[in-house]
Structures are given as C-alpha cells and as structure tokens.
Amino acid sequence: MGKIGRLNIEPIYTQIFYRRPTTMETGERMEIINEAEVGTIESGDAKVTVAPLGGEIVFELQSSVINQYGRQIRRVVMETLRGLGVTSGRVSVVDRGALDCAIKARVECAVFRSSGFDGRIPWGGEVK
Amino acid sequence: MTDPKKRLRRTMLFLNAQRPGLMKDAYIYGADSVMFDLEDAVSENQKDAARFSLYNSLRTLDYGGAERIVRINGLDSPHWEEDVRATVAGGAEGIRIPKCERASDVKSVELAIDSAEREFGRDAGSTLLMAAIESPRGVLNALEICESSPRLFGVALSGGDYRSAMQTKYHPSGVEMLSARGNLLIAARASGVQCFDTVFTDLSDMEGFRAEVILDKEMGFDGKSIINPRQIPIVHEIYAPTEREIMEAERVARSLRENADEGVGVFLLDGKMLDAAFLRGAKRTLALAKASGLYDGEF
C-alpha cells in the first residue's frame, strides 16, 4: 500500500491474490511461457504483465478503485484466464479505470504474446 | 428498412483501436459512424493488442446506433487478413480498405470477408466495404473501384498521401484537391455509391475546417472523415438543411407521390418541371433534416 508516482493524486493500493488451479482448468490450451506486457497506464486502460510461474496463478492488482472494483477486476482476469485454459503464471494488472472488456483484451493479448502463438486467433472460441 | 449501404454518413470519427479510453466513450459524440483504426494510428508492435481491443469493444460496447467501421491495415502488410477476421468475428458493420488503387484490391478483401463470414457464422454479405483512395492511380481508377463489389457502399479520399504524391500541400482554397475530389465524386455518383472527403488535420483552425466542410457540401460529398469530436457538430450544422429547404423538399415529395398515384410522371410545381429524379434529392434533404432533429414528418 502506498503512493506510486509523483503525479498520482489518489492513493493506489496493491493487493496480491493467490489461486491454485482447479481440475476444471487443466489440460487446456494456452500457456504463459515468456514474460509479456500489454497496455498502458493511460486513463481508461490497464497495463497487464504476465510471467511464467509453476503450478499456480498469482494475481497482483494495482488500482485506485481497488476497494470498489478489485473483486470485479479479479473476476474478469480469472474468467479470461480460464477461457484461455491458463492454469499457472503471474498476472499483474495496473488498472487505470479500464472497462471489463478492456481488461479482458489486455489479458488475452498478454497470454497470446507470452505463449509465442503465431497463428490465426480463435476469435469467438477461446477468445470469447 | 433502410438499405444499410445508403444510411446517413455525415461524419466518420477516427478512433485509435489501441486506446480503450477513447473507444469506450465514442458513442457520446454523436458521429454517424465510428472508424476504429488498426492502421496508421497503431504502431507496428501493437497491431495484435489493437485487434484484441477492437474485438472486445465490438462485442461488448454499445455505440448507440452509430455505425462501426474498421480501417484495416494495407494489403501490402502482413496484418490485413487477421484484421478482417477480428472485424468480422466482432460483428462490425463495415471495413475500410486503405490505399486502394484498383478493383482487385477490393476483391481481395471481399474474398477474405466471404471466408470470415462463413467461419464466424455471420450472414453472407452483411459486412460492408468502403475504399480509401490515396494515390493518383487510385483517383484515375475510381470508377472501377466504385463498381468492384456489391458490398461497397462508398469511397473516401485520403488527402495526406495524395497531396504528397502530387507534390503539393494543403491550401485553404482546396485547389490542390479539386481534380481528385471532382473525379471521385463523379465516379461515385455514376456507380451509385457514397463519397466522403478527407480529414482536416489542423485542430487549431476551426474556421478553415468550416470552410472546407461548406466546400464539401456544395460539391456533393455525403460526409467527411473526422479526427476530433469537436469537428462533429460543425459538420452536422453545415449539412443540416434550412427550414425553407425542408419545406420545399416535403412539398416536392408530396407532389410527386400524389401525381404518381394519379399516373402522372412529369408535372409543374410553381412553374418548375418535376419528375421522379427530384425525389432522391428531396428524400435526402428530409433524411438530413430528421438526423438533425429538424423534421419528423411522414417522408
């Protein structure tokens, strides 16, 4: 907990959530292999960083509205990871008031970049 | 139901598809169409992120009735086919092809859309096309481009590259773009598609912008590409018909309908000859009046 950056007026809080994969999520497709970063800290956006980690998902969130929306952001991130079949990795989100769809887009892109995927994106499939 | 190819498009607001903060508020500004840009506004190493952002915005956000068009990357890039897939999967109404120079450019994108509509279960033919003309060759081939696809609803002039290719630059009189604007309009009208003028990039010169929009309207353009929300009300104000024009258009439309009911095709109204050819203009005036909140009559 604490201020980050001299231009920030609002306090930005950090929380870390640990989550172990469930059997539902195993055996699916995408995997966090390399560190990857997507997004910005502009207003209305989120910067998402993913990195490999064995056996569990670690979710870290920085947001000025963490008390109001922290659980919702976490839910969006976890649902997105589940949709992609990701079962382990460190996922860090710096939220700047992004809508759910923007956070989902950043997480999806970060995972695809991290996995080294170079084919046709499964729009409407794993990317719902 | 109005033909989607013929809908009102006075303003097309460009939005960087890589910036969610811009995309989420686009509906507030009241543009007739929003243009999500995957091309020039997005740096080469962010093309993938822009596509994910685009897809999720298209699937999630409500743009309040504004048409959603996507400017894909050029056919000389490795990105455009995946751009088409993301756009069609997301359900956008249309695609803008940059740097069109010949009919085969449009046909290449048309084939990719055919394939994407099948892949994602969208209605065949539901994704429309528009072609941006940015080069002297494109201007010379405007007619074949305008007639290249049943999906094509319009063509747009893109001034930056065109001026550069012509070894000229912006002039307030518009003289440097006169022949391109004229050629494109003639080709569009000859083939029954819409025609849109280029962006005005100097946001500090709103009087210059206003003068250019007046020129566009007088030349017959359907609308203009827009880069900032502040430009939208100016275009809508200039394209709004006057009270006298609205009354005249309603009289023309009513007289044509009444005479047609009696089997009369050509007649005089206030000493001026009228026939069915005048109906299109009258209906366009009334459609503009409705869009401007100035008319809610029967036509």
PDB file of C-alpha atoms in Angstrom, chain A residues 37-40 42-46 97-99 101-102 104-106 108-110 112-113 119-125 127-128, chain B residues 17-22 24 45-57 59-61 82 85-86 89-90 115 119-120:
ATOM      1  CA  GLU A  37       3.366  -6.876 -21.229  1.00  0.00           C
ATOM      2  CA  VAL A  38       0.380  -5.244 -22.926  1.00  0.00           C
ATOM      3  CA  GLY A  39      -1.462  -1.977 -22.393  1.00  0.00           C
ATOM      4  CA  THR A  40      -0.705   1.405 -20.928  1.00  0.00           C
ATOM      5  CA  GLU A  42      -3.467   5.952 -19.698  1.00  0.00           C
ATOM      6  CA  SER A  43      -6.861   6.723 -18.241  1.00  0.00           C
ATOM      7  CA  GLY A  44      -9.373   4.052 -19.229  1.00  0.00           C
ATOM      8  CA  ASP A  45      -6.685   1.466 -19.894  1.00  0.00           C
ATOM      9  CA  ALA A  46      -4.834  -1.219 -17.943  1.00  0.00           C
ATOM     10  CA  GLY A  97     -10.191   2.765 -14.740  1.00  0.00           C
ATOM     11  CA  ALA A  98     -10.435   0.289 -17.614  1.00  0.00           C
ATOM     12  CA  LEU A  99     -13.746  -1.303 -18.502  1.00  0.00           C
ATOM     13  CA  CYS A 101     -13.777  -5.562 -21.904  1.00  0.00           C
ATOM     14  CA  ALA A 102     -10.529  -3.577 -21.984  1.00  0.00           C
ATOM     15  CA  LYS A 104     -10.087  -8.844 -20.876  1.00  0.00           C
ATOM     16  CA  ALA A 105      -8.490  -7.688 -24.141  1.00  0.00           C
ATOM     17  CA  ARG A 106      -5.206  -6.854 -22.415  1.00  0.00           C
ATOM     18  CA  GLU A 108      -5.843 -12.148 -23.740  1.00  0.00           C
ATOM     19  CA  CYS A 109      -3.193 -10.368 -25.763  1.00  0.00           C
ATOM     20  CA  ALA A 110      -0.603 -10.744 -22.998  1.00  0.00           C
ATOM     21  CA  PHE A 112      -1.038 -14.940 -26.579  1.00  0.00           C
ATOM     22  CA  ARG A 113       2.186 -12.941 -26.743  1.00  0.00           C
ATOM     23  CA  GLY A 119      -1.396 -18.443 -35.889  1.00  0.00           C
ATOM     24  CA  ARG A 120      -4.968 -17.430 -36.517  1.00  0.00           C
ATOM     25  CA  ILE A 121      -6.534 -16.150 -33.312  1.00  0.00           C
ATOM     26  CA  PRO A 122      -9.557 -18.250 -32.223  1.00  0.00           C
ATOM     27  CA  TRP A 123     -11.995 -15.302 -32.199  1.00  0.00           C
ATOM     28  CA  GLY A 124     -15.277 -16.464 -30.733  1.00  0.00           C
ATOM     29  CA  GLY A 125     -13.600 -19.648 -29.470  1.00  0.00           C
ATOM     30  CA  VAL A 127     -11.165 -15.675 -27.219  1.00  0.00           C
ATOM     31  CA  LYS A 128     -14.839 -15.250 -26.345  1.00  0.00           C
TER      32      LYS A 128
ATOM     33  CA  ALA B  17      -8.265   0.882 -31.715  1.00  0.00           C
ATOM     34  CA  GLN B  18      -5.270   0.533 -29.408  1.00  0.00           C
ATOM     35  CA  ARG B  19      -6.668   3.073 -26.921  1.00  0.00           C
ATOM     36  CA  PRO B  20      -9.600   1.697 -24.911  1.00  0.00           C
ATOM     37  CA  GLY B  21     -10.042   5.021 -23.121  1.00  0.00           C
ATOM     38  CA  LEU B  22     -11.047   6.605 -26.428  1.00  0.00           C
ATOM     39  CA  LYS B  24     -15.356   3.445 -24.660  1.00  0.00           C
ATOM     40  CA  ASN B  45       4.465  -3.738 -32.482  1.00  0.00           C
ATOM     41  CA  GLN B  46       0.956  -3.110 -31.124  1.00  0.00           C
ATOM     42  CA  LYS B  47      -1.111  -4.479 -34.006  1.00  0.00           C
ATOM     43  CA  ASP B  48      -2.048  -7.597 -32.019  1.00  0.00           C
ATOM     44  CA  ALA B  49      -3.089  -5.603 -28.948  1.00  0.00           C
ATOM     45  CA  ALA B  50      -5.225  -3.291 -31.072  1.00  0.00           C
ATOM     46  CA  ARG B  51      -7.013  -6.286 -32.610  1.00  0.00           C
ATOM     47  CA  PHE B  52      -7.851  -7.756 -29.176  1.00  0.00           C
ATOM     48  CA  SER B  53      -9.042  -4.355 -28.030  1.00  0.00           C
ATOM     49  CA  LEU B  54     -11.136  -3.944 -31.172  1.00  0.00           C
ATOM     50  CA  TYR B  55     -12.716  -7.381 -30.936  1.00  0.00           C
ATOM     51  CA  ASN B  56     -13.715  -6.968 -27.290  1.00  0.00           C
ATOM     52  CA  SER B  57     -15.078  -3.464 -27.837  1.00  0.00           C
ATOM     53  CA  ARG B  59     -18.544  -7.498 -28.835  1.00  0.00           C
ATOM     54  CA  THR B  60     -19.262  -5.541 -25.673  1.00  0.00           C
ATOM     55  CA  LEU B  61     -19.805  -1.814 -26.060  1.00  0.00           C
ATOM     56  CA  GLU B  82      -6.191 -11.177 -39.411  1.00  0.00           C
ATOM     57  CA  ARG B  85     -11.105 -11.971 -39.232  1.00  0.00           C
ATOM     58  CA  ALA B  86     -11.193  -9.950 -35.985  1.00  0.00           C
ATOM     59  CA  ALA B  89     -15.897 -12.014 -35.752  1.00  0.00           C
ATOM     60  CA  GLY B  90     -16.562  -8.884 -33.705  1.00  0.00           C
ATOM     61  CA  SER B 115     -14.346 -16.638 -45.795  1.00  0.00           C
ATOM     62  CA  GLU B 119     -16.005 -19.087 -40.351  1.00  0.00           C
ATOM     63  CA  PHE B 120     -17.798 -16.981 -37.751  1.00  0.00           C
TER      64      PHE B 120
END
